[in-house]
JSON list of C-alpha atoms (C1' of nucleotides) in Angstrom, two decimals:
[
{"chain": "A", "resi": 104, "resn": "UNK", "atom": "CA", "xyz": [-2.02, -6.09, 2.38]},
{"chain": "A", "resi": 105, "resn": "UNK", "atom": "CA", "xyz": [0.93, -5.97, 0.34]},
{"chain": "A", "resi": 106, "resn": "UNK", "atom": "CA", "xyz": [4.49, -6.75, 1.21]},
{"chain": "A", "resi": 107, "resn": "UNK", "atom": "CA", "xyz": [5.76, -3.63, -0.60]},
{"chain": "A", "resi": 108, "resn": "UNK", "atom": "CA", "xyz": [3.52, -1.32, 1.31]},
{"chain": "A", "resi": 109, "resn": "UNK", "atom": "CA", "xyz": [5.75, 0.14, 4.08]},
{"chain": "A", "resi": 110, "resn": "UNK", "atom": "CA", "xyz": [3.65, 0.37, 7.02]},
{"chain": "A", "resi": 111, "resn": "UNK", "atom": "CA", "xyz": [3.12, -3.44, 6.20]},
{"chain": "A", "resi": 112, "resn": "UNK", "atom": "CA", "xyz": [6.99, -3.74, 6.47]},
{"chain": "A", "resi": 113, "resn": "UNK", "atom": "CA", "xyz": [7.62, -1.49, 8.91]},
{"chain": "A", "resi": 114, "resn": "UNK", "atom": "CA", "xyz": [5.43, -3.15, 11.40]},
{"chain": "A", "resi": 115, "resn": "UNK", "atom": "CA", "xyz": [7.59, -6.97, 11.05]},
{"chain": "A", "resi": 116, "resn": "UNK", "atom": "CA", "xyz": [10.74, -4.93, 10.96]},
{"chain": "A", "resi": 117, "resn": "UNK", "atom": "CA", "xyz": [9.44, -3.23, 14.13]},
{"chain": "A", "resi": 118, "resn": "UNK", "atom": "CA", "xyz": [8.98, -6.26, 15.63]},
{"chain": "A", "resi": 119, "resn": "UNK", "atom": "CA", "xyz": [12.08, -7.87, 15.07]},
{"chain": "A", "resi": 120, "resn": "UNK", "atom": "CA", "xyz": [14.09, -4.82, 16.37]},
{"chain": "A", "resi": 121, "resn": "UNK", "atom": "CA", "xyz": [12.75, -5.52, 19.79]},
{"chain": "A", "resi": 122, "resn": "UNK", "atom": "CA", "xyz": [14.11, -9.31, 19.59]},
{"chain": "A", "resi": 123, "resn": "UNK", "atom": "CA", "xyz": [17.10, -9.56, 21.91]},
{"chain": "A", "resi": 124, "resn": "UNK", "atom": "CA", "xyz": [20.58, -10.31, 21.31]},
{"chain": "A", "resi": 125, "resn": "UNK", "atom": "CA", "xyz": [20.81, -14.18, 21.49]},
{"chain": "A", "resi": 126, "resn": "UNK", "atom": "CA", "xyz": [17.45, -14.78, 21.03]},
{"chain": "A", "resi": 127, "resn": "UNK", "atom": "CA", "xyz": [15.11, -15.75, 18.21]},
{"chain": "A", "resi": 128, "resn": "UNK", "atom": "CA", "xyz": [11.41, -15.22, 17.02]},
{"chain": "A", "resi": 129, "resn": "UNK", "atom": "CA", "xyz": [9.84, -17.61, 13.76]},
{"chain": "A", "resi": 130, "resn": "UNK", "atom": "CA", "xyz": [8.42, -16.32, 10.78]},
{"chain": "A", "resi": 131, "resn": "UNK", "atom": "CA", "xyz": [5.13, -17.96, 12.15]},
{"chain": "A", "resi": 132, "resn": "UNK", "atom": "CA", "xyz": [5.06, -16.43, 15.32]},
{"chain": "A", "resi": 133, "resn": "UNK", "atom": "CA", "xyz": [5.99, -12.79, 13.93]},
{"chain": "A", "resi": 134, "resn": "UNK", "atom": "CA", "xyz": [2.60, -13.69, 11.89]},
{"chain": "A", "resi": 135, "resn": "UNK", "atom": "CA", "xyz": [0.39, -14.68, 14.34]},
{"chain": "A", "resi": 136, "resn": "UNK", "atom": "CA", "xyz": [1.68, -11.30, 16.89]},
{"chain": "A", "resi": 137, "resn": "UNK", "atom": "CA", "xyz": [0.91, -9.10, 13.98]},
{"chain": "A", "resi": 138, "resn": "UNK", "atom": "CA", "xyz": [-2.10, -10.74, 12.99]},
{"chain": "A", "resi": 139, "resn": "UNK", "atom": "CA", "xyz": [-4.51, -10.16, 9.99]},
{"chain": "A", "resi": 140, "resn": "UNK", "atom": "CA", "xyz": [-3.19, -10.16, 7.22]},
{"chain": "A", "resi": 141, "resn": "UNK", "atom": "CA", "xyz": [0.52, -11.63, 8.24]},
{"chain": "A", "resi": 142, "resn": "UNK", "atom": "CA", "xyz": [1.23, -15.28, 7.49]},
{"chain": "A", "resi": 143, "resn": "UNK", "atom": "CA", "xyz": [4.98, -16.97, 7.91]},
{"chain": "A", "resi": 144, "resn": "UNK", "atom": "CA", "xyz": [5.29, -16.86, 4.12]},
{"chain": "A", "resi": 145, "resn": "UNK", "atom": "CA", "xyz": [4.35, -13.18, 3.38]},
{"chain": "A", "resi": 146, "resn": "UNK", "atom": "CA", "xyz": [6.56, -12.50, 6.91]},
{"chain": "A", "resi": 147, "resn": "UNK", "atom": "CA", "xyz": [9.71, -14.29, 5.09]},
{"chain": "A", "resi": 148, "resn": "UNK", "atom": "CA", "xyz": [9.04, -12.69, 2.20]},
{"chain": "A", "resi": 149, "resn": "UNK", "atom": "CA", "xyz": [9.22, -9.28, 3.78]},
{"chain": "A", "resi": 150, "resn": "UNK", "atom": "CA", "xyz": [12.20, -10.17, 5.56]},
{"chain": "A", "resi": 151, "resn": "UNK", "atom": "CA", "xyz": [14.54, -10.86, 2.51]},
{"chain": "A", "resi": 152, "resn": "UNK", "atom": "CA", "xyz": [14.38, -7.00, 2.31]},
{"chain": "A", "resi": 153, "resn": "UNK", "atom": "CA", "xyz": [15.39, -6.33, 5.92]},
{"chain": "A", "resi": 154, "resn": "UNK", "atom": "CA", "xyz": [16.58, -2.97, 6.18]},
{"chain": "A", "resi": 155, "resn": "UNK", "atom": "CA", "xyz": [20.00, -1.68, 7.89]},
{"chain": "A", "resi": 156, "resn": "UNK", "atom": "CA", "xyz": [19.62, -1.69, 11.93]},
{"chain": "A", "resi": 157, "resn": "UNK", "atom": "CA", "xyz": [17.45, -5.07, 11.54]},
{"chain": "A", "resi": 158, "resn": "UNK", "atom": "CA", "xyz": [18.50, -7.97, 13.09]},
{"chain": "A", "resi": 159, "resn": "UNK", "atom": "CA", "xyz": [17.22, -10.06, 9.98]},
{"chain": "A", "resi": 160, "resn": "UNK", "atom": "CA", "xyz": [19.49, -13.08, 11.61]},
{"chain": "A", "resi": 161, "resn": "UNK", "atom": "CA", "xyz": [17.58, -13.22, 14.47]},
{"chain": "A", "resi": 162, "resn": "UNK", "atom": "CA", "xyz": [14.43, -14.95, 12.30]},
{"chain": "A", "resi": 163, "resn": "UNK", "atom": "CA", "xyz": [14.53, -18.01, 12.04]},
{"chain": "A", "resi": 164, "resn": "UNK", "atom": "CA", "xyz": [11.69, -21.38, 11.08]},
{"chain": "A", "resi": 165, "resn": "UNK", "atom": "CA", "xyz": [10.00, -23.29, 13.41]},
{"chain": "A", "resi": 166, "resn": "UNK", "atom": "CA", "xyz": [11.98, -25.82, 13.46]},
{"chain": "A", "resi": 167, "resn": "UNK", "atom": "CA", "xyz": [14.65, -23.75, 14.88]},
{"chain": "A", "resi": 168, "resn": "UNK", "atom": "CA", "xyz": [16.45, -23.90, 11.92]},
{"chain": "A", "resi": 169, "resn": "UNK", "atom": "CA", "xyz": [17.97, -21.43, 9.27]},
{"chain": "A", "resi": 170, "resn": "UNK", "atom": "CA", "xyz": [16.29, -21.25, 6.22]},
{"chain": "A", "resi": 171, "resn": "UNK", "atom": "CA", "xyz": [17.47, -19.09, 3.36]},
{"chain": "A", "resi": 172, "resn": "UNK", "atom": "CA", "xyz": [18.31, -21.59, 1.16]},
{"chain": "A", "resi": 173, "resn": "UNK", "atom": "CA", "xyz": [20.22, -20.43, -2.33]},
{"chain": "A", "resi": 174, "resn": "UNK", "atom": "CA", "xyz": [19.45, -16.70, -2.03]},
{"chain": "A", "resi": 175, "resn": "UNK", "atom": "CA", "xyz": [21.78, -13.65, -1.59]},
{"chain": "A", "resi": 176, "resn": "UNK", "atom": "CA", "xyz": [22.45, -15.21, 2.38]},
{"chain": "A", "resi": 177, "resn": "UNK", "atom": "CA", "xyz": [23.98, -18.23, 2.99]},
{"chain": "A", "resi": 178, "resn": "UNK", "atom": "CA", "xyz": [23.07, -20.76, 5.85]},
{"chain": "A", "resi": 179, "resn": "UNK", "atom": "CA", "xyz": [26.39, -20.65, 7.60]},
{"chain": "A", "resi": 180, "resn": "UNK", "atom": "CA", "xyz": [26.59, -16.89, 7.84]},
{"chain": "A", "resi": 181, "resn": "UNK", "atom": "CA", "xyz": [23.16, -16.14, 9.76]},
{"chain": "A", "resi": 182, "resn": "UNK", "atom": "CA", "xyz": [24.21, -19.55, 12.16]},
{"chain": "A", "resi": 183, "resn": "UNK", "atom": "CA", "xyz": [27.45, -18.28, 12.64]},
{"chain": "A", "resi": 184, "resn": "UNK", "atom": "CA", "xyz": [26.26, -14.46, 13.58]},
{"chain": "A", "resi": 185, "resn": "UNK", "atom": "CA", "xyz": [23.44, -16.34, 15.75]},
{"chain": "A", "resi": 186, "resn": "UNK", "atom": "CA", "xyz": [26.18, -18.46, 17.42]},
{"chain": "A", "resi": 187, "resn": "UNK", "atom": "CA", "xyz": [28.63, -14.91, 17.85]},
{"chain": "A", "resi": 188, "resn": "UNK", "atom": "CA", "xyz": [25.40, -13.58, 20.11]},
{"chain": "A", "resi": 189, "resn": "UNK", "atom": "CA", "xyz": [25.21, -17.01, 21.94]},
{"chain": "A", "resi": 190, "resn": "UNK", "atom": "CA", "xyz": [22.81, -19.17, 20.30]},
{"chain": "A", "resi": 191, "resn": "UNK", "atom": "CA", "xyz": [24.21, -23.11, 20.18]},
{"chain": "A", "resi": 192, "resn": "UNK", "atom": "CA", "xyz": [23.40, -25.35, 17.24]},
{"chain": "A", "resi": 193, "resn": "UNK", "atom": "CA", "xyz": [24.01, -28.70, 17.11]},
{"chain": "A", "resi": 194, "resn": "UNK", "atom": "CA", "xyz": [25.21, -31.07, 14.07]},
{"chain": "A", "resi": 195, "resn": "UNK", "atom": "CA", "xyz": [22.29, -30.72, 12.89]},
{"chain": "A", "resi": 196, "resn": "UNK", "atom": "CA", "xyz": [21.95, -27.03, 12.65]},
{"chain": "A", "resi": 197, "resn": "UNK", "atom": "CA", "xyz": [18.99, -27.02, 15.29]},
{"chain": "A", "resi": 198, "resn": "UNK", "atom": "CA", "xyz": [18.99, -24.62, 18.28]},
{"chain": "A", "resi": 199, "resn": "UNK", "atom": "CA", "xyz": [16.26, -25.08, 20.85]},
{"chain": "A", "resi": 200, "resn": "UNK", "atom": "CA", "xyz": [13.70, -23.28, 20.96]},
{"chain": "A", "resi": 201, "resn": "UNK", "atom": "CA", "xyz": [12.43, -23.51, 24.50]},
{"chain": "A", "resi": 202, "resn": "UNK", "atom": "CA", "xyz": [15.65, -21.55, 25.13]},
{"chain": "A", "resi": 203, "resn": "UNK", "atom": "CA", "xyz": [16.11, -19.05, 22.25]},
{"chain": "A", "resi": 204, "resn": "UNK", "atom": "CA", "xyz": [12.82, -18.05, 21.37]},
{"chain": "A", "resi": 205, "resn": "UNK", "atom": "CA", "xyz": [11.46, -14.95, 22.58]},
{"chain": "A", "resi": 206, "resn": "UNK", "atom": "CA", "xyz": [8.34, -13.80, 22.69]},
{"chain": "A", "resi": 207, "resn": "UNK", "atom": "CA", "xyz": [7.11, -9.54, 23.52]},
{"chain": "A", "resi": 208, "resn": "UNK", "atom": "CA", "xyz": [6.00, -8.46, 27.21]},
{"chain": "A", "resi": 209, "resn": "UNK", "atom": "CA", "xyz": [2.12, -9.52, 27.25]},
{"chain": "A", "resi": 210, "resn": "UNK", "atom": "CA", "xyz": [2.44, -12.20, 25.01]},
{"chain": "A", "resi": 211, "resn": "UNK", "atom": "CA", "xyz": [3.05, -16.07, 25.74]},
{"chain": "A", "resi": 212, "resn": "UNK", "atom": "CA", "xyz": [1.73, -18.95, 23.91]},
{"chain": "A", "resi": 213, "resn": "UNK", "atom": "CA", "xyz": [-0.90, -21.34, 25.51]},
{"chain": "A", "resi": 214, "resn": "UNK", "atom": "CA", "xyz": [-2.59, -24.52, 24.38]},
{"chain": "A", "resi": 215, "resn": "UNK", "atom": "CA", "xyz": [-6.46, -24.44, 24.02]},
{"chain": "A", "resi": 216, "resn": "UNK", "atom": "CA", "xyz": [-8.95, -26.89, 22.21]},
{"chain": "A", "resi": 217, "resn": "UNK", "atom": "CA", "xyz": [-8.90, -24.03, 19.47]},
{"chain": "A", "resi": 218, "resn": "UNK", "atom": "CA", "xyz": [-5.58, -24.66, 19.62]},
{"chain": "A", "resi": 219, "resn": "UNK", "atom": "CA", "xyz": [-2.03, -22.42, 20.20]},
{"chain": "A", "resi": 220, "resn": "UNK", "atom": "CA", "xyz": [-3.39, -19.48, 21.12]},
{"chain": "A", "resi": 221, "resn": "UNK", "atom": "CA", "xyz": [-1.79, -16.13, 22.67]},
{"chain": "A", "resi": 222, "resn": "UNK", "atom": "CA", "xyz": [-2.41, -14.22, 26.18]},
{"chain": "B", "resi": 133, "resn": "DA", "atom": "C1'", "xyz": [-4.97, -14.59, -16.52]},
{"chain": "B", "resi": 134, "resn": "DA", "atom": "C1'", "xyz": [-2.29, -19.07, -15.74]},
{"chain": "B", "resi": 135, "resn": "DC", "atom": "C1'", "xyz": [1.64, -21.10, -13.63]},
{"chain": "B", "resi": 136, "resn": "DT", "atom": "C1'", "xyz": [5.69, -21.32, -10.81]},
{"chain": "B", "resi": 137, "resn": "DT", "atom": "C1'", "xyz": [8.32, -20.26, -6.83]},
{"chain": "B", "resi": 138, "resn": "DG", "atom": "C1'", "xyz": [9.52, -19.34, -2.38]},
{"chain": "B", "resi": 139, "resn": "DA", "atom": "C1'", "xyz": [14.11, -16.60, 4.25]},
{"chain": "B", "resi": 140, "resn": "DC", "atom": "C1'", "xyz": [6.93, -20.95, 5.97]},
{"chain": "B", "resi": 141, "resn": "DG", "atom": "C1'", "xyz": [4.34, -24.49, 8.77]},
{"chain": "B", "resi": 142, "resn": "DA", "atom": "C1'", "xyz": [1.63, -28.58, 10.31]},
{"chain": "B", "resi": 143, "resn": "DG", "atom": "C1'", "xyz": [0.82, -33.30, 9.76]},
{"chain": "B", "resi": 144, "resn": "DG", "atom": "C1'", "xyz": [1.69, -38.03, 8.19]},
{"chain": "B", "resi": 145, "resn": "DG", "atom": "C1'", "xyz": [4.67, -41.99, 6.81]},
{"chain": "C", "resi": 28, "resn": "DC", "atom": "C1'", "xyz": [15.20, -37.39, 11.52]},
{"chain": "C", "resi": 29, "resn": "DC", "atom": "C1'", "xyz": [14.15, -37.18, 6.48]},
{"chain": "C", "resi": 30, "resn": "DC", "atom": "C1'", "xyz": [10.72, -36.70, 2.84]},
{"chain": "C", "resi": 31, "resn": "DC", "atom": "C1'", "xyz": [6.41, -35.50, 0.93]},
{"chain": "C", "resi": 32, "resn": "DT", "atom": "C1'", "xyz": [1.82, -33.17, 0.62]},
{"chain": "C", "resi": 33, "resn": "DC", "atom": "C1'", "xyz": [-1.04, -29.34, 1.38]},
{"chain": "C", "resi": 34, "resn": "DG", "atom": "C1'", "xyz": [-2.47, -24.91, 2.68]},
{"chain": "C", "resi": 35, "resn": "DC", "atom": "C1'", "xyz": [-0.82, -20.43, 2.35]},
{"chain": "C", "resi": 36, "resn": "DC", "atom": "C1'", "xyz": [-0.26, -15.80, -0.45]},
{"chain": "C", "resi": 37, "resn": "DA", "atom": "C1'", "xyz": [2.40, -12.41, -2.93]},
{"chain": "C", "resi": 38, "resn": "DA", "atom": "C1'", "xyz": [5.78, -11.84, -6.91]},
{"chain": "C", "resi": 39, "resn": "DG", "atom": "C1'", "xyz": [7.73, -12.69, -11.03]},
{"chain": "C", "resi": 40, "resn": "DT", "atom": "C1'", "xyz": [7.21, -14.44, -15.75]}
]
DNA sequence: AACTTGACGAGGG
DNA sequence: CCCCTCGCCAAGT
């Protein structure tokens, strides 16, 4: 499972082409959709390579923040190409979730004793 | 091979 | 809400 293989990439970056203008998906939920061998960290890390006809701005934490931090894309530009589709952050540079994020036909998330599990 | 560093996340204070 | 600690895992040095 490595981050350079291209099926490995292809498959997030397939993924986040089907997320819908003005709304959003986490780097832990891409994970837990694509399953073994996908964590949020290896999913970020993938992303930071997002390829042309990717809406890369559409990922965002689970905090429904931006994250980025000091690389090649600042804060302010993925928020502000977020908020040109719709999405509204407040002061704190929070959208909610419960109304951005968007999860694939057949999939929903649902609590459990196991814990957050998917249908 | 050891150590550091993240486009992360959950939990605790 | 902010800050810190851990678990995570691949890359870069």
């Amino acid at each position: 499972m490595n981050v350079n293989d291209r099926q490995y990439r292809a498959k997030v970056f397939g993924l986040v082409k089907e997320i819908p203008r003005g709304r959003v998906m986490t780097y832990g939920q891409i994970a837990i959709i694509l399953g073994e061998g996908y964590t949020a960290r290896t999913v970020g890390y993938v992303m930071h390579a997002a390829e042309d006809g990717v809406p890369w701005q559409r990922v965002i934490n689970s905090q429904g923040k931006i994250s980025t931090g000091r690389l090649s894309i600042p804060v302010n530009l993925q928020q502000s190409m977020l908020e040109q589709e719709g999405v509204v952050f407040n002061e704190k540079g929070k959208c909610d979730l419960n109304t951005y994020q968007w999860w694939p036909d057949g999939f929903k998330e649902y609590e459990t004793e196991e814990g957050t599990l998917l249908f």
